[in-house]
Structures are given as structure tokens and as C-alpha cells.
C-alpha positions as protocol buffer text, in pm:
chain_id: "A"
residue {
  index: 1
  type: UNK
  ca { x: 145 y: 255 z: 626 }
}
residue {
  index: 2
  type: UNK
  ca { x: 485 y: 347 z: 829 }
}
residue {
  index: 3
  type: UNK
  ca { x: 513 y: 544 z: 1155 }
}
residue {
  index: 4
  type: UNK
  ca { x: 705 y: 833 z: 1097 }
}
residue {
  index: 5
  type: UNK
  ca { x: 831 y: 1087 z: 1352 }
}
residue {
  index: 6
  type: UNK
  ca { x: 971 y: 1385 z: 1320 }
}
residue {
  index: 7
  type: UNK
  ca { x: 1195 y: 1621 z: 1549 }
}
residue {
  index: 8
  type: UNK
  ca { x: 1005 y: 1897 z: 1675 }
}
residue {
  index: 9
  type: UNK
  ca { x: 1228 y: 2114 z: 1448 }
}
residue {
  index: 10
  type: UNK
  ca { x: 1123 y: 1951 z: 1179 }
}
residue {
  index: 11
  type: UNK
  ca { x: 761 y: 2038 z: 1228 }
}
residue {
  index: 12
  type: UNK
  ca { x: 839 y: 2381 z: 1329 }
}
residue {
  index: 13
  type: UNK
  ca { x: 976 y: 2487 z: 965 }
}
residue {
  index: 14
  type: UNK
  ca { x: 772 y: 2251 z: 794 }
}
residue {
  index: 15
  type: UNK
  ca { x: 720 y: 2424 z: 438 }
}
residue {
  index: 16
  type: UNK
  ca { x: 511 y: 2282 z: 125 }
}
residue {
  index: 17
  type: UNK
  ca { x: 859 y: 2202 z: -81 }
}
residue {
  index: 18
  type: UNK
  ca { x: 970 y: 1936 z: 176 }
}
residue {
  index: 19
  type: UNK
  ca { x: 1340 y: 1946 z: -29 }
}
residue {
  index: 20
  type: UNK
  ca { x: 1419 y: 2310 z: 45 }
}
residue {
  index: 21
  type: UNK
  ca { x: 1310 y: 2271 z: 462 }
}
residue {
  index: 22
  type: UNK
  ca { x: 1362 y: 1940 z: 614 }
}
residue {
  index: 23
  type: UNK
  ca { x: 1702 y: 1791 z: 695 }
}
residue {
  index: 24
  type: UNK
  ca { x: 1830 y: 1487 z: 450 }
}
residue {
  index: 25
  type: UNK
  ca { x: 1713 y: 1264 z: 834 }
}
residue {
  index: 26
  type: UNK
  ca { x: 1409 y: 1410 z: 833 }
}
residue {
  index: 27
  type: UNK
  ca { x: 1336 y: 1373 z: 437 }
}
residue {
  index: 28
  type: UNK
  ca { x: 1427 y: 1016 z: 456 }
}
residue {
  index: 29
  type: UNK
  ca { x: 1167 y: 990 z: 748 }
}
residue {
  index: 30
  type: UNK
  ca { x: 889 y: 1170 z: 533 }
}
residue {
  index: 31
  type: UNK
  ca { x: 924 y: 999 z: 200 }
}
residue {
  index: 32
  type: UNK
  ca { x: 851 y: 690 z: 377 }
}
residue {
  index: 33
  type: UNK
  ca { x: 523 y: 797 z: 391 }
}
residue {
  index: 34
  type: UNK
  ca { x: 507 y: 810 z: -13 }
}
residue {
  index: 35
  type: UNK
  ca { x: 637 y: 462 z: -132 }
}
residue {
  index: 36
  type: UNK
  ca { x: 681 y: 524 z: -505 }
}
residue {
  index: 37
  type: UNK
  ca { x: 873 y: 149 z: -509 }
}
residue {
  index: 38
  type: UNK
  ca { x: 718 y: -81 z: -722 }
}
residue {
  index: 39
  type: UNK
  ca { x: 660 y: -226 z: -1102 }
}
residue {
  index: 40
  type: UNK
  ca { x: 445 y: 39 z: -1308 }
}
residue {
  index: 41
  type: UNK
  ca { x: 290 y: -79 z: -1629 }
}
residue {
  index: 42
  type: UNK
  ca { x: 195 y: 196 z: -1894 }
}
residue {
  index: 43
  type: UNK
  ca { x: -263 y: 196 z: -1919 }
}
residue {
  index: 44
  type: UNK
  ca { x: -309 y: 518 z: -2137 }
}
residue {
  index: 45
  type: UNK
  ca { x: -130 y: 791 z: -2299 }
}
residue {
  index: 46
  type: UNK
  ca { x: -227 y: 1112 z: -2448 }
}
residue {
  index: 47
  type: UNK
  ca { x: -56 y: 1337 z: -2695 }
}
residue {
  index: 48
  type: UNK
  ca { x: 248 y: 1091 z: -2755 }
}
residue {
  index: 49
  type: UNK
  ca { x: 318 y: 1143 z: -3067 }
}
residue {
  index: 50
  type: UNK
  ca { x: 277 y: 1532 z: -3133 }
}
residue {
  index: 51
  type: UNK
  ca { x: 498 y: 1536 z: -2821 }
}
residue {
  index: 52
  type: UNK
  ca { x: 740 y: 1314 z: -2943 }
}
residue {
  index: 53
  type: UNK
  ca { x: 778 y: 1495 z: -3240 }
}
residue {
  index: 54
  type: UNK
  ca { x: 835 y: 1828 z: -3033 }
}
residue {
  index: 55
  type: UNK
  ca { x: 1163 y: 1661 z: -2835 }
}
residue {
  index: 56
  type: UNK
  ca { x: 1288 y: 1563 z: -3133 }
}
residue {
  index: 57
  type: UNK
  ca { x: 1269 y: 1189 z: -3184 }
}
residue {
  index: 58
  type: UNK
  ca { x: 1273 y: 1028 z: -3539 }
}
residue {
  index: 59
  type: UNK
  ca { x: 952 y: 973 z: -3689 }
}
residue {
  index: 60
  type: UNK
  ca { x: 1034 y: 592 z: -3734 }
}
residue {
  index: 61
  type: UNK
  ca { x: 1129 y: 588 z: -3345 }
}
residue {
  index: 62
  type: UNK
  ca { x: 779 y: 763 z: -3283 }
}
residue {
  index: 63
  type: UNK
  ca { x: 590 y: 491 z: -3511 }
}
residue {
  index: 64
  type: UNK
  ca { x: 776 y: 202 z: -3320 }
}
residue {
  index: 65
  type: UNK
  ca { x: 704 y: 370 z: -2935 }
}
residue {
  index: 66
  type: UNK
  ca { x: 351 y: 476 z: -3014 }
}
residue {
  index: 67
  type: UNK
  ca { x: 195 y: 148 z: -2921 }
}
residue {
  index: 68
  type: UNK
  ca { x: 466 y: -15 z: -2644 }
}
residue {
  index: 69
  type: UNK
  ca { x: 297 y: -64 z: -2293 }
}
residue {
  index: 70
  type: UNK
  ca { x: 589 y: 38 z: -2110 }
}
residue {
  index: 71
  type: UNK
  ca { x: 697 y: -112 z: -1744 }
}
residue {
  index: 72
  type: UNK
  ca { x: 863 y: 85 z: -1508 }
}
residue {
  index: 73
  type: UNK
  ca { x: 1037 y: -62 z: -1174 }
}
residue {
  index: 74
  type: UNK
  ca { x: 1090 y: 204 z: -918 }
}
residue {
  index: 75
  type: UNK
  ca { x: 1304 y: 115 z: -616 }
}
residue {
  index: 76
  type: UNK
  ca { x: 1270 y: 405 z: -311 }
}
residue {
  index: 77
  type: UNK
  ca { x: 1502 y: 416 z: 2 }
}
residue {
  index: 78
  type: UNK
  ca { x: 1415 y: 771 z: 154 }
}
residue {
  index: 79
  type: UNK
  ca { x: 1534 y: 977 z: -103 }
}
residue {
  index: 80
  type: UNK
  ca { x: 1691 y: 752 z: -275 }
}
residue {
  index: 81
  type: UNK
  ca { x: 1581 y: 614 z: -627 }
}
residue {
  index: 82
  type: UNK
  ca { x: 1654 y: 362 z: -869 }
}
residue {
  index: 83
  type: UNK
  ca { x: 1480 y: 348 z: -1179 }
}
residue {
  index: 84
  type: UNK
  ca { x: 1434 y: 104 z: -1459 }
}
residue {
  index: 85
  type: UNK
  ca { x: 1253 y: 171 z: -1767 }
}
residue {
  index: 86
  type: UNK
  ca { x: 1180 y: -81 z: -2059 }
}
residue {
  index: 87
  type: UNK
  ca { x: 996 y: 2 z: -2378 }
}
residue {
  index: 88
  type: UNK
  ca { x: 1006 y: -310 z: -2606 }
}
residue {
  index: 89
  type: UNK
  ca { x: 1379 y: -366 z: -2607 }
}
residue {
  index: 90
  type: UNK
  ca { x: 1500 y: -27 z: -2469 }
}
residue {
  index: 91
  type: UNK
  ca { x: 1587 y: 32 z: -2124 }
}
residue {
  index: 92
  type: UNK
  ca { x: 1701 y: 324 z: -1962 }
}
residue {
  index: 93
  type: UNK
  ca { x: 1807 y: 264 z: -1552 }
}
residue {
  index: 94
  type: UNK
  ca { x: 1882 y: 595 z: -1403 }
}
residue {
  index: 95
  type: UNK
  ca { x: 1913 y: 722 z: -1020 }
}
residue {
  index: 96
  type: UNK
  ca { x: 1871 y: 1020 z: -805 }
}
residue {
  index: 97
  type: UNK
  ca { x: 1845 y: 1115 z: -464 }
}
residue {
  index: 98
  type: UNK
  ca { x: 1552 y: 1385 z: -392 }
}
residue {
  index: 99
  type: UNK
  ca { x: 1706 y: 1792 z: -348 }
}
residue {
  index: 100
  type: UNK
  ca { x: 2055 y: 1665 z: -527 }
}
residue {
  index: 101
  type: UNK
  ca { x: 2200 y: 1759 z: -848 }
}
residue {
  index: 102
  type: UNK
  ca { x: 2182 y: 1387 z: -1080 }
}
residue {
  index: 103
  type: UNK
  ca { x: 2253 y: 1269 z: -1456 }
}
residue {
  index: 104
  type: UNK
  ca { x: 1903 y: 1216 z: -1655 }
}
residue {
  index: 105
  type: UNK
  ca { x: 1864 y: 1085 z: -2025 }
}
residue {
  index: 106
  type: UNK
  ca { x: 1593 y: 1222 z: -2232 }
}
residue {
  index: 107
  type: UNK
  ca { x: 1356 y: 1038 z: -2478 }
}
residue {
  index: 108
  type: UNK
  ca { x: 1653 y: 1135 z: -2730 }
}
residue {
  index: 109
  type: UNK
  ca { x: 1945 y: 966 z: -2561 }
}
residue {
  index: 110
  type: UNK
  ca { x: 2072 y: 1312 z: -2416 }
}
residue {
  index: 111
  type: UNK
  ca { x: 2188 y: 1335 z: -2110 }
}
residue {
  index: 112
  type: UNK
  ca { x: 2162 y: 1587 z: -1894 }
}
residue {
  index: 113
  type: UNK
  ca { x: 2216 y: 1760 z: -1495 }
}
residue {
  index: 114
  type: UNK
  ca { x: 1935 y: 1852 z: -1312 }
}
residue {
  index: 115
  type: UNK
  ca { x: 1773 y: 1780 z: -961 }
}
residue {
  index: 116
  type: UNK
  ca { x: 1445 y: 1621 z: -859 }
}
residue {
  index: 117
  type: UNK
  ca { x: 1239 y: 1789 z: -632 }
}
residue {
  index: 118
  type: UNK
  ca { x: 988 y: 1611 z: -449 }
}
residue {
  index: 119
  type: UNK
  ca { x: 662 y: 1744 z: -309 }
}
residue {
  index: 120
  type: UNK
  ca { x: 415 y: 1485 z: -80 }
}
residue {
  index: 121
  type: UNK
  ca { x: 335 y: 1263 z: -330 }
}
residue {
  index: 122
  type: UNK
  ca { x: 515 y: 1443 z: -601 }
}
residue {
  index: 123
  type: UNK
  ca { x: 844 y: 1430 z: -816 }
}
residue {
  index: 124
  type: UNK
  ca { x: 887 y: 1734 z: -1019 }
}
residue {
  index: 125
  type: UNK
  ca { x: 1226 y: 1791 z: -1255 }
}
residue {
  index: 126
  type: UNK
  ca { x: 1331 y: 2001 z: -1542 }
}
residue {
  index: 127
  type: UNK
  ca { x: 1512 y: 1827 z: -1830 }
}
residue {
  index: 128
  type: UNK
  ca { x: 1662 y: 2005 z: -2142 }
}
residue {
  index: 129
  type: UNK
  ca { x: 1353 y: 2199 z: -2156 }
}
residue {
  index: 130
  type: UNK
  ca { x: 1096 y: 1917 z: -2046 }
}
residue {
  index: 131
  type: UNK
  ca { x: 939 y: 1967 z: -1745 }
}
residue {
  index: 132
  type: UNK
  ca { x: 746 y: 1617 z: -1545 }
}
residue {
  index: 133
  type: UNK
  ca { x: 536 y: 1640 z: -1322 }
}
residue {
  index: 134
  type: UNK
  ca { x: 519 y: 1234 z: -1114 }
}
residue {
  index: 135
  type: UNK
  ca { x: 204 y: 1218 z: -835 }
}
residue {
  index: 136
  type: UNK
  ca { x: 127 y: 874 z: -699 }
}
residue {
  index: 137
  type: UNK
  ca { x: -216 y: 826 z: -594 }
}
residue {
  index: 138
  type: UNK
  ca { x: -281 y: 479 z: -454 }
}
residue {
  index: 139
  type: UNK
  ca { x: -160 y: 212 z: -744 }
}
residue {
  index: 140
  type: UNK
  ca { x: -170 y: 480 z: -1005 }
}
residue {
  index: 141
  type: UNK
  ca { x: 142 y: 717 z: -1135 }
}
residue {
  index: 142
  type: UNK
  ca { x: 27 y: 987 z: -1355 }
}
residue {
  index: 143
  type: UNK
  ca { x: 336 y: 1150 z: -1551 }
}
residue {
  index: 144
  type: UNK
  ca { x: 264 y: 1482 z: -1734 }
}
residue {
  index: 145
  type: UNK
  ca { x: 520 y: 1606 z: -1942 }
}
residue {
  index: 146
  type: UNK
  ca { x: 548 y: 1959 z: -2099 }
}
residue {
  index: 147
  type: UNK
  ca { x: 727 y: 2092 z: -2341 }
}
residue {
  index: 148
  type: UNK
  ca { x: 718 y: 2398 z: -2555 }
}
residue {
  index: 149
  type: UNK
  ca { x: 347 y: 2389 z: -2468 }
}
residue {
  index: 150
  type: UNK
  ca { x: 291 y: 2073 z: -2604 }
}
residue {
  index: 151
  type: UNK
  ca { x: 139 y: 1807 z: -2303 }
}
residue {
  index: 152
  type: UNK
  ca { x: 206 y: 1470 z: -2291 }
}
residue {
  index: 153
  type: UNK
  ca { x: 17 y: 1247 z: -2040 }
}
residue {
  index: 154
  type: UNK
  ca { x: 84 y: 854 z: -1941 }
}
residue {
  index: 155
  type: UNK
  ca { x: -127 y: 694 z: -1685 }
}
residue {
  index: 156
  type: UNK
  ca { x: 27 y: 370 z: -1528 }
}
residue {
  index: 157
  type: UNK
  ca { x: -60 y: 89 z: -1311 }
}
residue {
  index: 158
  type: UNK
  ca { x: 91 y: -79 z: -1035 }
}
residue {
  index: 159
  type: UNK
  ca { x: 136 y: -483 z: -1113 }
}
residue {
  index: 160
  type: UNK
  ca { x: 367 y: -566 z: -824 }
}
């Protein structure tokens, strides 16, 4: 793991929502910490297709999706992100940068604004209604997704 230091600034207004009360310096510092980069393959998923349903996506789309072991690469620089996503022969590649307004596509093709907020070892964002919640714990990403009270959960593995 890293050496980070902060300004004593930094520490002095240190807040749980480390978007809303660190400096962009001091972010890029403190993300280091939480290494999201890496090549996720999908282990387990729960509620896919009632969820699925709920967003909208065809029912053939759903049959087709229900059984891909997806990989997702995740490249970190601070706050920085790059993210590629392939499901059999979809990919999506999207970016954002932590606390700033960014383009996302949902599992329709819709694209939308919205801004990733990142807590520890946390992403949370809001899309078009679906809220995700990302935590990394050691070589594991748990996603939960929400919508309209219907939870989705994937549970993927590090391979590189």
C-alpha cells in the first residue's frame, strides 16, 4: 500500500464524503489509498432478471444477459476513471472523474449526466433513476443496484 500525506488542512476538515471536503490535490492523494484499477470478472448475481425487467430491457436481451460472466477493466489515476465493460459481445467504455458532472449509459443504451461520488472504498451515483452502490473490499467489488425498490446484486472477482 501507498504513502499518502495530507496537508494539515486537509485533515482539519476531513468529513465522511471525501468529494464535498478535500481539495481535487488532496482527493487524488486519498484515492490512492483505494486502488479500484484492475480486471473484475462477474462470480454471482442476484435478482438480475426481475431487475432487468424493471429498467426496461427486452425480454430477449434479459434471456441472452442472464447467464454472461461479465469482465470489467477499471483503470484509476486519483480521481480519474476509465472503464471497460464486456458482456459477451457488448462493451460499454465510459469515464469519470470523482465530485464532477460525467456522461453514463444505462443497461438500456441511455445516456445520461450525473456525478460519481466516492466515499473510502466507495463509488456511489444516481442514473435515470438507478442508484449503485461500488465498495471494494480486498479482490472483491460488490455492485448493488436499486431501482424502484427492486435490488440487484453482482459480486465480482479480481483476475488481474
Amino acid at each position: 500500500m501507498k504513502q499518502v500525506s495530507l496537508s494539515s488542512d486537509a485533515v482539519k476538515t476531513a468529513r465522511p464524503s471525501l468529494t464535498a471536503h478535500f481539495s481535487r490535490a488532496d482527493l487524488k492523494k486519498l484515492t490512492l489509498l483505494m486502488d479500484f484499477s484492475g480486471k473484475y470478472q462477474l462470480e454471482s448475481h442476484e435478482n438480475f432478471e426481475a431487475f432487468m425487467k424493471a429498467v426496461g430491457l427486452p425480454e430477449d436481451e434479459i434471456e441472452k444477459g442472464k447467464d454472461i460472466k461479465s469482465i470489467s477493466e477499471i483503470h484509476q489515476d486519483g480521481a480519474d476513471f476509465k472503464v471497460k465493460v464486456t458482456a459477451g459481445t457488448k462493451v460499454v467504455l465510459y469515464s469519470f472523474t470523482v465530485g464532477e458532472e460525467c456522461e453514463l449509459e444505462t443497461f438500456t443504451g441511455e445516456k445520461a449526466k450525473s456525478v460519481v461520488h466516492m466515499d473510502g472504498n466507495k463509488l456511489t451515483v444516481c442514473v435515470k433513476g438507478i442508484e449503485s452502490l461500488t465498495e471494494l473490499n480486498g479482490d472483491i467489488i460488490t455492485n448493488i443496484l436499486t431501482f424502484d425498490g427492486i435490488v440487484y446484486k453482482r459480486l465480482s472477482r479480481r483476475i488481474s
